[in-house]
């Protein structure tokens, strides 16, 4: 039964790849809140990302020798789109760096993880533009203006994202995902801890120019919401390992730590539940910050534009992704796209390292 659910998801995703369906994807982004000013890089601004987003993956359309100039143009256009009702940033894929550049040490093409069916038309890219805003209109206007200013780049994929019920609770940004669960409780509740997890520091082995930057991972994850919705809420909560509203299954309030140690066999919170696989040791939360969006391109084609930031890709996303193998939720999900990107530090000085 479970297998056939995944089979259906896989088949329809493969069909979408076959007809070359353009990825509707979404985006992730971050916003400024009062007291947490514009000096904060757009991707980490505020506890809760702005509710609407577009993620645009681009490839260089001109000759390789113009790459740095094209990146400078992108940097300026994105800076122009950052402010007011929108927050915008850019990030580079592994192929986005000139050959000679001292690239971030861990940046590579996103590998295919167990169970992924990556659609080339929704994966990778030289450059990512991430534009978020207070309304879908503000985002599409800003994205349109930005792309018109960048003829040196061709669009590869461009999904829309939305965060329903976007709000902050005790310092954390929360939203409702397509499986009806509150998402965001596992994130840090202070700007200091957010920066600590997400931002490259001096002395961690990265090029000097990359200090202040961040690795961003996008995963376009299709969710079998029709099958999910046939399960009872109780079954769903055992698959996630939290209640829909974020409370833990052992009754611990949502913003406190559950006692997994008192439940070694997973009778209350199953060992293959999402949160237990993601963070088995509650004293050591994974060093990443999640900022995802929901996407919907058809009634039966919706999911998550999962997005996370970290200063160390291997200890952040990759460690968690490996731990999640075998989780109960895998039967309802299929990753069809995304990529690994590097958000440069604010300003344009970093471009000198690429010239
Ligand atoms: C397949 C789609 C996914 C869904 C529907 C989903 C849903 C959720 C939900 C409902 C929570 C609990 C609330 C919260 O802490 O935010 C959660 C927690 C978490 N998820 Fe996911 N997630 C998905 C994919 C991923 C992926 C791909 C990763 C990373 C590789 C990930 C990493 C985490 C982490 C680190 C936590 C926090 C665990 C904790 O410390 O309590 N999730 N997710």
PDB file of C-alpha atoms in Angstrom, residues 69-184:
ATOM      1  CA  UNK A  69      30.471  41.684 -15.411  1.00  0.00           C
ATOM      2  CA  UNK A  70      27.194  39.753 -15.594  1.00  0.00           C
ATOM      3  CA  UNK A  71      27.496  38.884 -11.895  1.00  0.00           C
ATOM      4  CA  UNK A  72      28.163  42.543 -11.055  1.00  0.00           C
ATOM      5  CA  UNK A  73      25.026  43.543 -13.004  1.00  0.00           C
ATOM      6  CA  UNK A  74      23.038  40.899 -11.115  1.00  0.00           C
ATOM      7  CA  UNK A  75      24.407  42.130  -7.795  1.00  0.00           C
ATOM      8  CA  UNK A  76      23.272  45.710  -8.544  1.00  0.00           C
ATOM      9  CA  UNK A  77      19.823  44.704  -9.823  1.00  0.00           C
ATOM     10  CA  UNK A  78      19.210  42.538  -6.776  1.00  0.00           C
ATOM     11  CA  UNK A  79      20.301  45.373  -4.463  1.00  0.00           C
ATOM     12  CA  UNK A  80      17.771  47.610  -6.248  1.00  0.00           C
ATOM     13  CA  UNK A  81      15.026  45.045  -5.595  1.00  0.00           C
ATOM     14  CA  UNK A  82      15.867  44.781  -1.873  1.00  0.00           C
ATOM     15  CA  UNK A  83      13.814  47.143   0.261  1.00  0.00           C
ATOM     16  CA  UNK A  84      10.299  48.422   0.863  1.00  0.00           C
ATOM     17  CA  UNK A  85       7.791  45.626   0.240  1.00  0.00           C
ATOM     18  CA  UNK A  86      10.437  43.191  -0.986  1.00  0.00           C
ATOM     19  CA  UNK A  87      13.603  41.527   0.259  1.00  0.00           C
ATOM     20  CA  UNK A  88      15.948  40.086  -2.364  1.00  0.00           C
ATOM     21  CA  UNK A  89      19.292  38.346  -2.584  1.00  0.00           C
ATOM     22  CA  UNK A  90      21.316  36.286  -5.018  1.00  0.00           C
ATOM     23  CA  UNK A  91      23.354  33.105  -4.746  1.00  0.00           C
ATOM     24  CA  UNK A  92      25.809  31.353  -7.054  1.00  0.00           C
ATOM     25  CA  UNK A  93      25.773  27.719  -8.149  1.00  0.00           C
ATOM     26  CA  UNK A  94      28.995  25.714  -8.522  1.00  0.00           C
ATOM     27  CA  UNK A  95      28.992  26.379 -12.288  1.00  0.00           C
ATOM     28  CA  UNK A  96      28.468  30.102 -11.660  1.00  0.00           C
ATOM     29  CA  UNK A  97      32.079  30.772 -10.694  1.00  0.00           C
ATOM     30  CA  UNK A  98      34.758  31.584 -13.245  1.00  0.00           C
ATOM     31  CA  UNK A  99      37.263  28.707 -13.535  1.00  0.00           C
ATOM     32  CA  UNK A 100      40.039  30.618 -11.828  1.00  0.00           C
ATOM     33  CA  UNK A 101      37.999  31.719  -8.855  1.00  0.00           C
ATOM     34  CA  UNK A 102      38.756  30.711  -5.302  1.00  0.00           C
ATOM     35  CA  UNK A 103      35.288  29.180  -4.886  1.00  0.00           C
ATOM     36  CA  UNK A 104      33.640  28.220  -1.564  1.00  0.00           C
ATOM     37  CA  UNK A 105      35.215  24.916  -0.527  1.00  0.00           C
ATOM     38  CA  UNK A 106      32.045  22.855  -0.187  1.00  0.00           C
ATOM     39  CA  UNK A 107      30.124  24.198  -3.187  1.00  0.00           C
ATOM     40  CA  UNK A 108      29.306  21.538  -5.785  1.00  0.00           C
ATOM     41  CA  UNK A 109      26.343  20.454  -7.868  1.00  0.00           C
ATOM     42  CA  UNK A 110      23.633  19.100  -5.599  1.00  0.00           C
ATOM     43  CA  UNK A 111      24.005  15.300  -5.627  1.00  0.00           C
ATOM     44  CA  UNK A 112      21.070  12.976  -6.246  1.00  0.00           C
ATOM     45  CA  UNK A 113      20.086  11.558  -2.855  1.00  0.00           C
ATOM     46  CA  UNK A 114      18.365   8.192  -2.386  1.00  0.00           C
ATOM     47  CA  UNK A 115      14.815   8.422  -3.751  1.00  0.00           C
ATOM     48  CA  UNK A 116      15.310  11.700  -5.679  1.00  0.00           C
ATOM     49  CA  UNK A 117      14.097  11.974  -9.283  1.00  0.00           C
ATOM     50  CA  UNK A 118      15.727  15.246 -10.312  1.00  0.00           C
ATOM     51  CA  UNK A 119      14.223  16.981 -13.331  1.00  0.00           C
ATOM     52  CA  UNK A 120      17.038  18.847 -15.164  1.00  0.00           C
ATOM     53  CA  UNK A 121      14.560  21.642 -16.005  1.00  0.00           C
ATOM     54  CA  UNK A 122      14.065  22.281 -12.275  1.00  0.00           C
ATOM     55  CA  UNK A 123      17.565  21.656 -10.977  1.00  0.00           C
ATOM     56  CA  UNK A 124      20.875  23.503 -10.550  1.00  0.00           C
ATOM     57  CA  UNK A 125      21.782  26.748 -12.361  1.00  0.00           C
ATOM     58  CA  UNK A 126      24.623  29.299 -12.393  1.00  0.00           C
ATOM     59  CA  UNK A 127      22.812  31.972 -10.421  1.00  0.00           C
ATOM     60  CA  UNK A 128      19.808  32.100  -8.122  1.00  0.00           C
ATOM     61  CA  UNK A 129      17.723  35.232  -7.643  1.00  0.00           C
ATOM     62  CA  UNK A 130      15.540  35.101  -4.610  1.00  0.00           C
ATOM     63  CA  UNK A 131      12.864  37.759  -4.414  1.00  0.00           C
ATOM     64  CA  UNK A 132      10.405  37.788  -1.544  1.00  0.00           C
ATOM     65  CA  UNK A 133       7.656  40.225  -0.673  1.00  0.00           C
ATOM     66  CA  UNK A 134       4.560  41.202   1.231  1.00  0.00           C
ATOM     67  CA  UNK A 135       2.291  40.276  -1.736  1.00  0.00           C
ATOM     68  CA  UNK A 136       2.447  38.090  -4.860  1.00  0.00           C
ATOM     69  CA  UNK A 137       2.152  41.297  -6.913  1.00  0.00           C
ATOM     70  CA  UNK A 138       5.103  43.000  -5.200  1.00  0.00           C
ATOM     71  CA  UNK A 139       7.210  39.904  -5.858  1.00  0.00           C
ATOM     72  CA  UNK A 140       6.273  39.486  -9.526  1.00  0.00           C
ATOM     73  CA  UNK A 141       6.756  43.220 -10.249  1.00  0.00           C
ATOM     74  CA  UNK A 142      10.195  43.224  -8.620  1.00  0.00           C
ATOM     75  CA  UNK A 143      11.176  39.983 -10.350  1.00  0.00           C
ATOM     76  CA  UNK A 144      10.042  41.323 -13.732  1.00  0.00           C
ATOM     77  CA  UNK A 145      12.035  44.543 -13.287  1.00  0.00           C
ATOM     78  CA  UNK A 146      15.110  42.629 -12.155  1.00  0.00           C
ATOM     79  CA  UNK A 147      15.035  40.170 -15.053  1.00  0.00           C
ATOM     80  CA  UNK A 148      14.501  42.931 -17.645  1.00  0.00           C
ATOM     81  CA  UNK A 149      17.704  44.539 -16.348  1.00  0.00           C
ATOM     82  CA  UNK A 150      19.613  41.280 -16.804  1.00  0.00           C
ATOM     83  CA  UNK A 151      19.650  40.255 -20.501  1.00  0.00           C
ATOM     84  CA  UNK A 152      22.983  38.505 -19.853  1.00  0.00           C
ATOM     85  CA  UNK A 153      21.108  35.705 -18.061  1.00  0.00           C
ATOM     86  CA  UNK A 154      18.618  33.036 -19.270  1.00  0.00           C
ATOM     87  CA  UNK A 155      15.887  31.727 -16.953  1.00  0.00           C
ATOM     88  CA  UNK A 156      16.289  28.016 -16.161  1.00  0.00           C
ATOM     89  CA  UNK A 157      13.479  27.555 -13.638  1.00  0.00           C
ATOM     90  CA  UNK A 158      11.243  29.957 -11.775  1.00  0.00           C
ATOM     91  CA  UNK A 159       8.728  28.776  -9.193  1.00  0.00           C
ATOM     92  CA  UNK A 160       6.345  30.747  -6.966  1.00  0.00           C
ATOM     93  CA  UNK A 161       6.120  30.171  -3.264  1.00  0.00           C
ATOM     94  CA  UNK A 162       3.803  31.151  -0.445  1.00  0.00           C
ATOM     95  CA  UNK A 163       3.879  30.803   3.345  1.00  0.00           C
ATOM     96  CA  UNK A 164       0.290  30.453   4.632  1.00  0.00           C
ATOM     97  CA  UNK A 165      -0.291  31.602   8.215  1.00  0.00           C
ATOM     98  CA  UNK A 166       3.113  33.288   8.225  1.00  0.00           C
ATOM     99  CA  UNK A 167       3.803  34.639  11.713  1.00  0.00           C
ATOM    100  CA  UNK A 168       6.315  34.819  14.531  1.00  0.00           C
ATOM    101  CA  UNK A 169       6.022  32.994  17.844  1.00  0.00           C
ATOM    102  CA  UNK A 170       8.606  33.550  20.565  1.00  0.00           C
ATOM    103  CA  UNK A 171      11.234  34.640  18.063  1.00  0.00           C
ATOM    104  CA  UNK A 172      10.621  31.903  15.493  1.00  0.00           C
ATOM    105  CA  UNK A 173       9.012  32.297  12.087  1.00  0.00           C
ATOM    106  CA  UNK A 174       6.223  29.771  11.542  1.00  0.00           C
ATOM    107  CA  UNK A 175       4.041  28.818   8.557  1.00  0.00           C
ATOM    108  CA  UNK A 176       1.604  26.015   7.677  1.00  0.00           C
ATOM    109  CA  UNK A 177       2.977  23.420   5.228  1.00  0.00           C
ATOM    110  CA  UNK A 178       0.882  21.472   2.649  1.00  0.00           C
ATOM    111  CA  UNK A 179       0.625  18.567   5.117  1.00  0.00           C
ATOM    112  CA  UNK A 180      -1.218  20.999   7.493  1.00  0.00           C
ATOM    113  CA  UNK A 181       1.622  21.085  10.041  1.00  0.00           C
ATOM    114  CA  UNK A 182       3.148  24.154  11.635  1.00  0.00           C
ATOM    115  CA  UNK A 183       6.718  24.436  10.450  1.00  0.00           C
ATOM    116  CA  UNK A 184       9.619  26.362  11.946  1.00  0.00           C
TER     117      UNK A 184
END
